[in-house]
Short mmCIF file of C-alpha atoms in Angstrom, two decimals:
data_model
loop_
_atom_site.label_atom_id
_atom_site.label_comp_id
_atom_site.label_asym_id
_atom_site.label_seq_id
_atom_site.Cartn_x
_atom_site.Cartn_y
_atom_site.Cartn_z
CA MET A 1 -9.87 21.36 7.02
CA THR A 2 -8.22 18.81 9.36
CA ALA A 3 -8.70 15.27 8.92
CA SER A 4 -10.72 13.71 11.68
CA PRO A 5 -10.88 10.04 12.82
CA ASP A 6 -13.61 7.90 11.10
CA ASP A 7 -16.90 8.19 13.02
CA GLY A 8 -17.10 4.45 13.07
CA ALA A 9 -13.94 4.09 14.88
CA ALA A 10 -15.62 4.09 18.09
CA THR A 11 -17.37 0.60 17.14
CA ARG A 12 -14.47 -1.00 15.63
CA PRO A 13 -10.68 -1.61 16.53
CA LEU A 14 -8.22 0.96 15.66
CA ARG A 15 -6.48 -0.10 12.42
CA VAL A 16 -2.69 0.04 12.43
CA PHE A 17 -0.41 -0.46 9.49
CA LEU A 18 3.30 -1.34 10.07
CA VAL A 19 6.14 -0.20 7.75
CA ASP A 20 9.76 -1.36 8.54
CA ASP A 21 12.47 -3.09 6.46
CA GLN A 22 13.19 -5.57 9.49
CA GLN A 23 10.79 -8.52 9.67
CA LEU A 24 11.60 -9.02 13.48
CA VAL A 25 10.75 -5.49 14.22
CA ARG A 26 7.36 -5.76 12.53
CA ALA A 27 6.74 -8.98 14.23
CA GLY A 28 7.38 -7.45 17.61
CA PHE A 29 5.09 -4.38 16.88
CA ARG A 30 2.39 -6.73 15.66
CA MET A 31 2.49 -8.85 18.68
CA LEU A 32 2.17 -5.56 21.00
CA VAL A 33 -0.39 -3.94 18.83
CA GLU A 34 -2.60 -7.18 18.51
CA SER A 35 -2.32 -7.67 22.40
CA GLN A 36 -4.77 -4.71 22.66
CA PRO A 37 -8.41 -5.31 22.47
CA ASP A 38 -9.01 -2.00 20.70
CA MET A 39 -6.26 -2.40 18.01
CA ASP A 40 -5.79 -4.48 14.90
CA VAL A 41 -2.79 -4.79 12.50
CA VAL A 42 -4.39 -4.53 9.10
CA GLY A 43 -1.16 -4.74 7.01
CA GLU A 44 2.52 -4.65 6.84
CA ALA A 45 5.20 -3.39 4.22
CA ALA A 46 9.00 -3.79 4.16
CA ASP A 47 9.86 -0.49 2.47
CA GLY A 48 8.14 2.88 1.51
CA LEU A 49 7.32 1.98 -1.88
CA GLU A 50 5.31 -1.14 -0.87
CA ALA A 51 3.65 0.85 2.00
CA VAL A 52 2.32 3.36 -0.63
CA GLU A 53 0.96 0.72 -2.77
CA ARG A 54 -0.71 -1.47 -0.08
CA LEU A 55 -2.17 1.64 1.59
CA SER A 56 -3.86 2.67 -1.72
CA VAL A 57 -6.13 -0.43 -1.18
CA THR A 58 -5.90 -0.89 2.62
CA GLY A 59 -7.74 1.55 5.08
CA ALA A 60 -5.64 2.52 8.23
CA ASP A 61 -6.16 4.79 11.08
CA VAL A 62 -2.33 4.87 12.04
CA VAL A 63 0.75 4.01 10.17
CA LEU A 64 3.92 3.20 12.06
CA MET A 65 6.57 4.44 9.54
CA ASP A 66 10.37 3.56 9.74
CA VAL A 67 12.59 6.18 8.33
CA ARG A 68 15.63 4.39 6.87
CA MET A 69 14.23 1.69 4.26
CA PRO A 70 15.38 0.66 0.94
CA ARG A 71 13.66 1.76 -2.51
CA LEU A 72 11.59 4.45 -0.88
CA ASP A 73 12.39 5.87 2.66
CA GLY A 74 9.85 6.86 5.26
CA VAL A 75 10.09 10.43 4.57
CA ALA A 76 9.37 10.14 0.88
CA ALA A 77 6.55 7.59 1.46
CA THR A 78 4.95 9.82 4.10
CA ARG A 79 5.05 12.81 1.54
CA VAL A 80 3.37 10.57 -1.09
CA LEU A 81 0.67 9.52 1.33
CA THR A 82 -0.01 13.12 2.52
CA GLU A 83 -0.15 14.41 -1.15
CA ARG A 84 -2.63 11.63 -1.67
CA GLY A 85 -4.79 12.91 1.04
CA THR A 86 -4.54 9.91 3.28
CA ALA A 87 -6.73 10.03 6.62
CA ALA A 88 -4.28 7.92 8.40
CA ARG A 89 -2.05 9.42 10.98
CA ILE A 90 1.48 8.64 10.41
CA VAL A 91 4.10 8.17 13.08
CA VAL A 92 7.78 8.34 12.27
CA LEU A 93 9.91 5.83 14.04
CA THR A 94 13.45 6.32 14.51
CA THR A 95 16.36 4.49 15.98
CA PHE A 96 18.35 7.54 17.01
CA ASP A 97 17.04 10.40 19.08
CA LEU A 98 16.48 13.52 16.67
CA ASP A 99 17.43 11.44 13.53
CA GLU A 100 18.17 13.77 10.83
CA TYR A 101 15.05 12.62 8.89
CA VAL A 102 12.65 13.56 11.66
CA TYR A 103 12.14 17.14 10.87
CA SER A 104 11.71 16.33 7.24
CA GLY A 105 9.23 13.80 8.23
CA LEU A 106 7.13 16.05 10.05
CA ARG A 107 7.29 18.56 7.31
CA ALA A 108 6.18 15.72 4.93
CA GLY A 109 3.08 15.27 6.78
CA ALA A 110 3.83 12.91 9.70
CA SER A 111 1.90 13.57 12.91
CA ALA A 112 4.48 12.52 15.52
CA PHE A 113 7.97 10.78 15.98
CA LEU A 114 8.99 8.25 18.55
CA LEU A 115 12.09 6.25 19.24
CA LYS A 116 11.75 2.55 18.33
CA ASP A 117 13.01 1.53 21.78
CA ALA A 118 10.21 3.64 23.44
CA PRO A 119 8.40 1.55 26.25
CA PRO A 120 5.40 -0.47 24.99
CA GLU A 121 3.06 1.65 27.08
CA VAL A 122 4.43 4.87 25.33
CA LEU A 123 3.96 3.32 21.83
CA LEU A 124 0.49 2.13 22.51
CA SER A 125 -0.57 5.61 24.10
CA ALA A 126 1.03 7.46 21.26
CA ILE A 127 -1.10 5.51 18.64
CA ARG A 128 -4.20 6.24 20.47
CA ASP A 129 -3.30 9.81 21.00
CA VAL A 130 -2.19 10.61 17.54
CA HIS A 131 -5.49 8.95 16.02
CA ARG A 132 -7.46 11.42 18.20
CA GLY A 133 -5.25 14.23 16.84
CA GLU A 134 -3.44 15.04 20.05
CA ALA A 135 0.05 15.99 20.44
CA VAL A 136 2.57 13.05 20.77
CA VAL A 137 5.87 14.84 20.69
CA ALA A 138 6.37 16.03 24.20
CA PRO A 139 7.11 19.76 24.60
CA SER A 140 10.69 18.98 25.80
CA ALA A 141 11.26 16.91 22.66
CA THR A 142 9.84 19.76 20.54
CA ARG A 143 12.31 22.20 21.91
CA ARG A 144 15.30 19.91 21.25
CA MET A 145 13.96 19.06 17.86
CA LEU A 146 13.78 22.82 17.05
CA GLU A 147 17.16 23.49 18.40
CA ARG A 148 18.72 20.42 16.52
CA PHE A 149 17.03 21.60 13.13
CA ALA A 150 17.75 25.27 13.45
CA ASP A 151 19.87 25.42 10.46
CA HIS A 152 16.99 24.02 8.35
CA LEU A 153 14.60 26.71 9.41
CA PRO A 154 14.10 30.26 8.18
CA ASP A 155 16.16 32.87 9.91
CA GLY A 156 14.79 36.03 8.43
CA GLU A 157 11.95 38.00 9.27
CA ALA A 158 8.42 36.52 9.17
CA VAL A 159 6.91 36.58 5.68
CA PRO A 160 3.30 36.99 4.57
CA ASP A 161 1.49 33.62 4.47
CA PRO A 162 -2.08 33.22 3.57
CA ARG A 163 -2.43 30.50 6.43
CA LEU A 164 -1.73 33.29 8.88
CA GLU A 165 -3.85 36.19 7.57
CA SER A 166 -7.16 34.91 9.12
CA LEU A 167 -5.73 34.41 12.56
CA THR A 168 -6.89 36.71 15.27
CA GLU A 169 -4.15 38.39 17.52
CA ARG A 170 -4.98 35.95 20.29
CA GLU A 171 -4.69 32.95 17.89
CA GLN A 172 -1.33 34.16 16.72
CA GLU A 173 -0.12 34.42 20.21
CA VAL A 174 -1.47 30.92 21.12
CA LEU A 175 0.42 29.75 17.90
CA LEU A 176 3.65 31.40 19.03
CA LEU A 177 3.55 29.61 22.32
CA VAL A 178 2.68 26.22 20.83
CA ALA A 179 5.75 26.61 18.46
CA GLN A 180 7.80 27.44 21.63
CA GLY A 181 6.92 23.92 23.04
CA LEU A 182 4.49 25.01 25.80
CA THR A 183 1.84 22.62 27.07
CA ASN A 184 -1.87 23.68 27.15
CA THR A 185 -1.63 24.11 31.00
CA GLU A 186 1.61 26.22 30.59
CA ILE A 187 -0.07 28.35 27.73
CA ALA A 188 -3.21 28.85 29.86
CA THR A 189 -1.00 29.97 32.85
CA ARG A 190 1.00 32.40 30.50
CA LEU A 191 -2.30 33.93 29.05
CA VAL A 192 -4.21 33.71 32.34
CA VAL A 193 -7.13 31.78 30.75
CA ALA A 194 -8.75 28.48 31.42
CA GLU A 195 -7.36 25.35 29.81
CA PRO A 196 -10.48 24.64 27.77
CA THR A 197 -10.04 28.21 26.20
CA VAL A 198 -6.76 27.21 24.99
CA LYS A 199 -8.00 24.02 23.57
CA THR A 200 -10.78 26.09 21.65
CA HIS A 201 -8.17 28.29 20.24
CA ILE A 202 -5.90 25.49 19.15
CA GLY A 203 -8.84 23.99 17.46
CA ARG A 204 -9.50 27.12 15.49
CA LEU A 205 -5.81 27.28 14.59
CA LEU A 206 -5.90 23.72 13.19
CA SER A 207 -9.05 24.58 11.19
CA LYS A 208 -7.92 27.96 9.85
CA THR A 209 -4.40 26.90 8.82
CA GLY A 210 -5.56 23.44 7.58
CA SER A 211 -2.96 21.76 9.89
CA ARG A 212 -3.39 18.07 10.82
CA ASP A 213 -2.34 18.48 14.31
CA ARG A 214 -0.31 20.35 16.87
CA VAL A 215 3.06 19.14 15.38
CA GLN A 216 2.04 20.62 11.97
CA LEU A 217 1.44 24.03 13.79
CA VAL A 218 4.91 24.05 15.24
CA VAL A 219 6.42 23.35 11.66
CA LEU A 220 4.06 26.15 10.20
CA ALA A 221 5.11 28.72 12.77
CA TYR A 222 8.84 27.92 11.83
CA ASP A 223 8.39 27.64 8.06
CA THR A 224 6.59 31.21 8.04
CA GLY A 225 9.32 32.68 10.27
CA LEU A 226 6.63 33.61 12.89
CA VAL A 227 9.30 32.21 15.31
CA ARG A 228 12.91 31.41 15.27
CA PRO A 229 15.03 28.91 17.21
CA ALA A 230 16.59 31.89 19.13
CA THR A 231 13.10 32.83 20.38
#
């Protein structure tokens, strides 16, 4: 089953944890996050190893995770936290668009990726959206990411995967369109159904495949060979 935000989140500020090896960057993120009445910074770490240690005793809803750090990079830290079963959503932050670590970070369990120089309103909106389990990676960015990392993806025929066996024909169709980077509105138009129906299908996909969010559905579709970059 997918992780869901704490029921008590509606009555307390959203807890954000910052991970970056540059103190000035963390200070900037802290000022931005704490300027919001519905958010609090509950901790910081200067590298992935420190993040893993601190998050074992510090509850967080969203982790802003830098990629390139000493001792333990953001991808490895994300993988450790995901394997540990953390309920926190992890947002990978990168300096360069489509950094080579981004796809690895998403496969490791991150829920989204953003550029560090994203406008403040974009970052704040992303924190709230990813906490709700919504998509943060824009469809256009998803398409570009998949093109960029085509060499890392399966290029053969689809292989049997237990996560796909329980899906209905319609659910597999929706999964295919999600993996192609279509929005809910675009999927609804393509399938000639109402948008709430698409949202229902995606909810079932998340539940049946054990995916944390929409981004993980994209990774699943490519990992299993259901779709390929040329699709």
